[in-house]
């Protein structure tokens, strides 16, 4: 008789996926309940603002059942170890943007987000990424804030030009 390869060996249930499945199902329930409140607002048509949220809720519920089934069987592939530093840099970029948005303005705050995200993805030269991020963010500010008349927070850089 031949031996069973290690890739086909019986695996234990995936505890992380078994945790994720009920979270997905709870999210589906919340979306379904909230979409049910939308249906009360407009009753003149069968297809209304609640149709797509109901479809999303059904999709999430099916995904939750599928995730639980696959997790119980242990069919998920082995996960690679998580690298903490890139995640920390991206979260620091998001936090920095939120903290700087009102005081430094859109361009500088989003430039910081760009630079720290680039750093997290392996671009280690912040002295290059930061000015590029600020320049790209300023172009986005001009397009959305000036041409499309959207309200974006202005800081010293925006006040310098406008």
PDB file of C-alpha atoms in Angstrom:
ATOM      1  CA  UNK A   1       0.000   0.000   0.000  1.00  0.00           C
ATOM      2  CA  UNK A   2       1.136   3.532  -0.638  1.00  0.00           C
ATOM      3  CA  UNK A   3       1.485   6.155   2.029  1.00  0.00           C
ATOM      4  CA  UNK A   4      -0.849   9.125   2.161  1.00  0.00           C
ATOM      5  CA  UNK A   5       1.016  12.348   1.267  1.00  0.00           C
ATOM      6  CA  UNK A   6       1.260  14.888   4.055  1.00  0.00           C
ATOM      7  CA  UNK A   7      -0.858  17.368   2.059  1.00  0.00           C
ATOM      8  CA  UNK A   8      -3.832  14.986   2.311  1.00  0.00           C
ATOM      9  CA  UNK A   9      -3.369  14.198   5.997  1.00  0.00           C
ATOM     10  CA  UNK A  10      -6.335  14.822   8.259  1.00  0.00           C
ATOM     11  CA  UNK A  11      -6.202  18.387   9.557  1.00  0.00           C
ATOM     12  CA  UNK A  12      -7.829  19.822  12.633  1.00  0.00           C
ATOM     13  CA  UNK A  13     -10.629  22.396  12.414  1.00  0.00           C
ATOM     14  CA  UNK A  14      -9.399  25.923  11.752  1.00  0.00           C
ATOM     15  CA  UNK A  15     -10.249  27.890  14.917  1.00  0.00           C
ATOM     16  CA  UNK A  16      -9.728  31.313  13.325  1.00  0.00           C
ATOM     17  CA  UNK A  17     -12.143  30.509  10.500  1.00  0.00           C
ATOM     18  CA  UNK A  18     -14.607  29.032  13.000  1.00  0.00           C
ATOM     19  CA  UNK A  19     -14.532  32.408  14.746  1.00  0.00           C
ATOM     20  CA  UNK A  20     -14.939  34.342  11.486  1.00  0.00           C
ATOM     21  CA  UNK A  21     -17.992  32.367  10.318  1.00  0.00           C
ATOM     22  CA  UNK A  22     -20.384  33.546  13.081  1.00  0.00           C
ATOM     23  CA  UNK A  23     -19.063  37.095  12.713  1.00  0.00           C
ATOM     24  CA  UNK A  24     -19.970  36.973   9.008  1.00  0.00           C
ATOM     25  CA  UNK A  25     -23.395  35.576   9.865  1.00  0.00           C
ATOM     26  CA  UNK A  26     -23.995  38.282  12.488  1.00  0.00           C
ATOM     27  CA  UNK A  27     -23.017  40.919   9.931  1.00  0.00           C
ATOM     28  CA  UNK A  28     -25.465  39.377   7.462  1.00  0.00           C
ATOM     29  CA  UNK A  29     -28.215  39.548  10.102  1.00  0.00           C
ATOM     30  CA  UNK A  30     -27.491  43.206  10.856  1.00  0.00           C
ATOM     31  CA  UNK A  31     -27.548  44.109   7.151  1.00  0.00           C
ATOM     32  CA  UNK A  32     -30.796  42.162   6.635  1.00  0.00           C
ATOM     33  CA  UNK A  33     -32.435  43.887   9.621  1.00  0.00           C
ATOM     34  CA  UNK A  34     -31.276  47.328   8.501  1.00  0.00           C
ATOM     35  CA  UNK A  35     -32.416  46.706   4.921  1.00  0.00           C
ATOM     36  CA  UNK A  36     -35.804  45.649   6.291  1.00  0.00           C
ATOM     37  CA  UNK A  37     -36.194  49.125   7.749  1.00  0.00           C
ATOM     38  CA  UNK A  38     -35.457  50.623   4.319  1.00  0.00           C
ATOM     39  CA  UNK A  39     -38.290  48.626   2.765  1.00  0.00           C
ATOM     40  CA  UNK A  40     -40.780  50.405   5.018  1.00  0.00           C
ATOM     41  CA  UNK A  41     -39.757  53.767   3.607  1.00  0.00           C
ATOM     42  CA  UNK A  42     -40.671  53.018  -0.023  1.00  0.00           C
ATOM     43  CA  UNK A  43     -43.375  50.455  -0.772  1.00  0.00           C
ATOM     44  CA  UNK A  44     -44.282  51.449  -4.329  1.00  0.00           C
ATOM     45  CA  UNK A  45     -42.010  48.979  -6.122  1.00  0.00           C
ATOM     46  CA  UNK A  46     -40.782  45.431  -5.622  1.00  0.00           C
ATOM     47  CA  UNK A  47     -37.218  46.530  -6.335  1.00  0.00           C
ATOM     48  CA  UNK A  48     -36.136  49.381  -4.116  1.00  0.00           C
ATOM     49  CA  UNK A  49     -33.321  50.562  -1.904  1.00  0.00           C
ATOM     50  CA  UNK A  50     -33.487  47.388   0.203  1.00  0.00           C
ATOM     51  CA  UNK A  51     -32.941  44.970  -2.689  1.00  0.00           C
ATOM     52  CA  UNK A  52     -29.150  45.139  -2.925  1.00  0.00           C
ATOM     53  CA  UNK A  53     -28.568  45.043   0.861  1.00  0.00           C
ATOM     54  CA  UNK A  54     -30.775  41.946   1.039  1.00  0.00           C
ATOM     55  CA  UNK A  55     -28.719  40.300  -1.716  1.00  0.00           C
ATOM     56  CA  UNK A  56     -25.497  41.229   0.126  1.00  0.00           C
ATOM     57  CA  UNK A  57     -26.913  39.804   3.371  1.00  0.00           C
ATOM     58  CA  UNK A  58     -27.812  36.535   1.645  1.00  0.00           C
ATOM     59  CA  UNK A  59     -24.330  36.378   0.118  1.00  0.00           C
ATOM     60  CA  UNK A  60     -22.694  36.964   3.522  1.00  0.00           C
ATOM     61  CA  UNK A  61     -24.880  34.304   5.146  1.00  0.00           C
ATOM     62  CA  UNK A  62     -23.929  31.781   2.454  1.00  0.00           C
ATOM     63  CA  UNK A  63     -20.274  32.746   2.864  1.00  0.00           C
ATOM     64  CA  UNK A  64     -20.590  32.233   6.639  1.00  0.00           C
ATOM     65  CA  UNK A  65     -22.013  28.736   6.170  1.00  0.00           C
ATOM     66  CA  UNK A  66     -19.339  27.870   3.609  1.00  0.00           C
ATOM     67  CA  UNK A  67     -16.584  29.237   5.856  1.00  0.00           C
ATOM     68  CA  UNK A  68     -17.847  27.216   8.831  1.00  0.00           C
ATOM     69  CA  UNK A  69     -18.067  24.043   6.732  1.00  0.00           C
ATOM     70  CA  UNK A  70     -14.562  24.440   5.289  1.00  0.00           C
ATOM     71  CA  UNK A  71     -13.146  25.399   8.689  1.00  0.00           C
ATOM     72  CA  UNK A  72     -14.677  22.366  10.369  1.00  0.00           C
ATOM     73  CA  UNK A  73     -13.210  20.075   7.708  1.00  0.00           C
ATOM     74  CA  UNK A  74      -9.826  21.817   8.027  1.00  0.00           C
ATOM     75  CA  UNK A  75      -9.660  22.539   4.296  1.00  0.00           C
ATOM     76  CA  UNK A  76      -8.214  26.027   4.549  1.00  0.00           C
ATOM     77  CA  UNK A  77      -4.599  26.290   3.410  1.00  0.00           C
ATOM     78  CA  UNK A  78      -1.911  26.975   5.977  1.00  0.00           C
ATOM     79  CA  UNK A  79      -1.538  30.700   6.604  1.00  0.00           C
ATOM     80  CA  UNK A  80       1.772  32.434   6.257  1.00  0.00           C
ATOM     81  CA  UNK A  81       3.108  34.138   9.381  1.00  0.00           C
ATOM     82  CA  UNK A  82       1.975  37.736   9.738  1.00  0.00           C
ATOM     83  CA  UNK A  83       4.581  40.444   9.345  1.00  0.00           C
ATOM     84  CA  UNK A  84       3.743  42.993  12.015  1.00  0.00           C
ATOM     85  CA  UNK A  85       5.853  45.963  10.875  1.00  0.00           C
ATOM     86  CA  UNK A  86       3.999  46.638   7.579  1.00  0.00           C
ATOM     87  CA  UNK A  87       0.633  46.453   9.342  1.00  0.00           C
ATOM     88  CA  UNK A  88       1.849  48.849  12.053  1.00  0.00           C
ATOM     89  CA  UNK A  89       3.166  51.307   9.434  1.00  0.00           C
ATOM     90  CA  UNK A  90      -0.112  51.323   7.489  1.00  0.00           C
ATOM     91  CA  UNK A  91      -2.187  51.738  10.659  1.00  0.00           C
ATOM     92  CA  UNK A  92       0.190  54.526  11.764  1.00  0.00           C
ATOM     93  CA  UNK A  93      -0.361  56.191   8.377  1.00  0.00           C
ATOM     94  CA  UNK A  94      -4.138  56.025   8.797  1.00  0.00           C
ATOM     95  CA  UNK A  95      -3.911  57.363  12.355  1.00  0.00           C
ATOM     96  CA  UNK A  96      -1.543  60.099  11.209  1.00  0.00           C
ATOM     97  CA  UNK A  97      -3.913  61.138   8.464  1.00  0.00           C
ATOM     98  CA  UNK A  98      -6.861  61.308  10.850  1.00  0.00           C
ATOM     99  CA  UNK A  99      -4.880  63.336  13.383  1.00  0.00           C
ATOM    100  CA  UNK A 100      -3.383  65.735  10.827  1.00  0.00           C
ATOM    101  CA  UNK A 101      -6.410  66.241   8.585  1.00  0.00           C
ATOM    102  CA  UNK A 102      -7.861  69.303  10.328  1.00  0.00           C
ATOM    103  CA  UNK A 103      -4.591  70.981  11.258  1.00  0.00           C
ATOM    104  CA  UNK A 104      -2.296  70.193   8.320  1.00  0.00           C
ATOM    105  CA  UNK A 105      -4.952  69.876   5.624  1.00  0.00           C
ATOM    106  CA  UNK A 106      -5.779  67.214   3.090  1.00  0.00           C
ATOM    107  CA  UNK A 107      -2.577  67.259   1.058  1.00  0.00           C
ATOM    108  CA  UNK A 108      -0.082  66.927   3.902  1.00  0.00           C
ATOM    109  CA  UNK A 109      -2.176  64.444   5.900  1.00  0.00           C
ATOM    110  CA  UNK A 110      -2.779  62.218   2.899  1.00  0.00           C
ATOM    111  CA  UNK A 111       0.871  62.544   1.884  1.00  0.00           C
ATOM    112  CA  UNK A 112       1.846  61.151   5.300  1.00  0.00           C
ATOM    113  CA  UNK A 113      -0.567  58.256   4.731  1.00  0.00           C
ATOM    114  CA  UNK A 114       0.972  57.646   1.294  1.00  0.00           C
ATOM    115  CA  UNK A 115       4.541  57.700   2.624  1.00  0.00           C
ATOM    116  CA  UNK A 116       3.910  55.387   5.576  1.00  0.00           C
ATOM    117  CA  UNK A 117       1.927  52.961   3.406  1.00  0.00           C
ATOM    118  CA  UNK A 118       4.759  52.925   0.857  1.00  0.00           C
ATOM    119  CA  UNK A 119       7.172  52.300   3.752  1.00  0.00           C
ATOM    120  CA  UNK A 120       5.004  49.393   4.905  1.00  0.00           C
ATOM    121  CA  UNK A 121       5.106  47.904   1.405  1.00  0.00           C
ATOM    122  CA  UNK A 122       8.896  48.076   1.314  1.00  0.00           C
ATOM    123  CA  UNK A 123       9.728  51.529  -0.039  1.00  0.00           C
ATOM    124  CA  UNK A 124      12.162  52.568   2.711  1.00  0.00           C
ATOM    125  CA  UNK A 125      13.059  56.080   1.511  1.00  0.00           C
ATOM    126  CA  UNK A 126      10.572  58.301   3.340  1.00  0.00           C
ATOM    127  CA  UNK A 127      12.390  61.437   2.151  1.00  0.00           C
ATOM    128  CA  UNK A 128      11.268  60.550  -1.406  1.00  0.00           C
ATOM    129  CA  UNK A 129       7.848  59.058  -0.638  1.00  0.00           C
ATOM    130  CA  UNK A 130       6.629  61.958   1.511  1.00  0.00           C
ATOM    131  CA  UNK A 131       7.023  64.748  -1.093  1.00  0.00           C
ATOM    132  CA  UNK A 132       5.634  62.499  -3.830  1.00  0.00           C
ATOM    133  CA  UNK A 133       2.643  61.656  -1.628  1.00  0.00           C
ATOM    134  CA  UNK A 134       2.037  65.319  -0.794  1.00  0.00           C
ATOM    135  CA  UNK A 135       2.273  66.294  -4.481  1.00  0.00           C
ATOM    136  CA  UNK A 136      -0.146  63.561  -5.579  1.00  0.00           C
ATOM    137  CA  UNK A 137      -2.512  64.452  -2.745  1.00  0.00           C
ATOM    138  CA  UNK A 138      -2.382  68.118  -3.736  1.00  0.00           C
ATOM    139  CA  UNK A 139      -3.354  67.188  -7.309  1.00  0.00           C
ATOM    140  CA  UNK A 140      -6.250  65.163  -5.906  1.00  0.00           C
ATOM    141  CA  UNK A 141      -7.207  68.127  -3.714  1.00  0.00           C
ATOM    142  CA  UNK A 142      -7.255  70.430  -6.755  1.00  0.00           C
ATOM    143  CA  UNK A 143      -9.352  68.005  -8.791  1.00  0.00           C
ATOM    144  CA  UNK A 144     -11.895  67.218  -6.096  1.00  0.00           C
ATOM    145  CA  UNK A 145     -11.805  70.414  -4.043  1.00  0.00           C
ATOM    146  CA  UNK A 146     -11.596  73.008  -6.788  1.00  0.00           C
ATOM    147  CA  UNK A 147     -12.967  71.452  -9.960  1.00  0.00           C
ATOM    148  CA  UNK A 148     -15.670  69.234  -8.441  1.00  0.00           C
ATOM    149  CA  UNK A 149     -16.405  71.645  -5.569  1.00  0.00           C
ATOM    150  CA  UNK A 150     -16.185  69.008  -2.842  1.00  0.00           C
ATOM    151  CA  UNK A 151     -15.405  70.139   0.674  1.00  0.00           C
ATOM    152  CA  UNK A 152     -11.947  68.893   1.634  1.00  0.00           C
ATOM    153  CA  UNK A 153     -10.032  70.227   4.645  1.00  0.00           C
ATOM    154  CA  UNK A 154      -7.551  72.892   3.635  1.00  0.00           C
ATOM    155  CA  UNK A 155      -4.251  73.408   5.395  1.00  0.00           C
ATOM    156  CA  UNK A 156      -1.245  75.683   4.942  1.00  0.00           C
ATOM    157  CA  UNK A 157      -0.319  74.206   1.564  1.00  0.00           C
ATOM    158  CA  UNK A 158      -3.803  74.651   0.157  1.00  0.00           C
ATOM    159  CA  UNK A 159      -4.057  78.182   1.566  1.00  0.00           C
ATOM    160  CA  UNK A 160      -0.719  79.012  -0.048  1.00  0.00           C
ATOM    161  CA  UNK A 161      -2.169  78.394  -3.510  1.00  0.00           C
ATOM    162  CA  UNK A 162      -5.880  79.189  -3.010  1.00  0.00           C
TER     163      UNK A 162
END
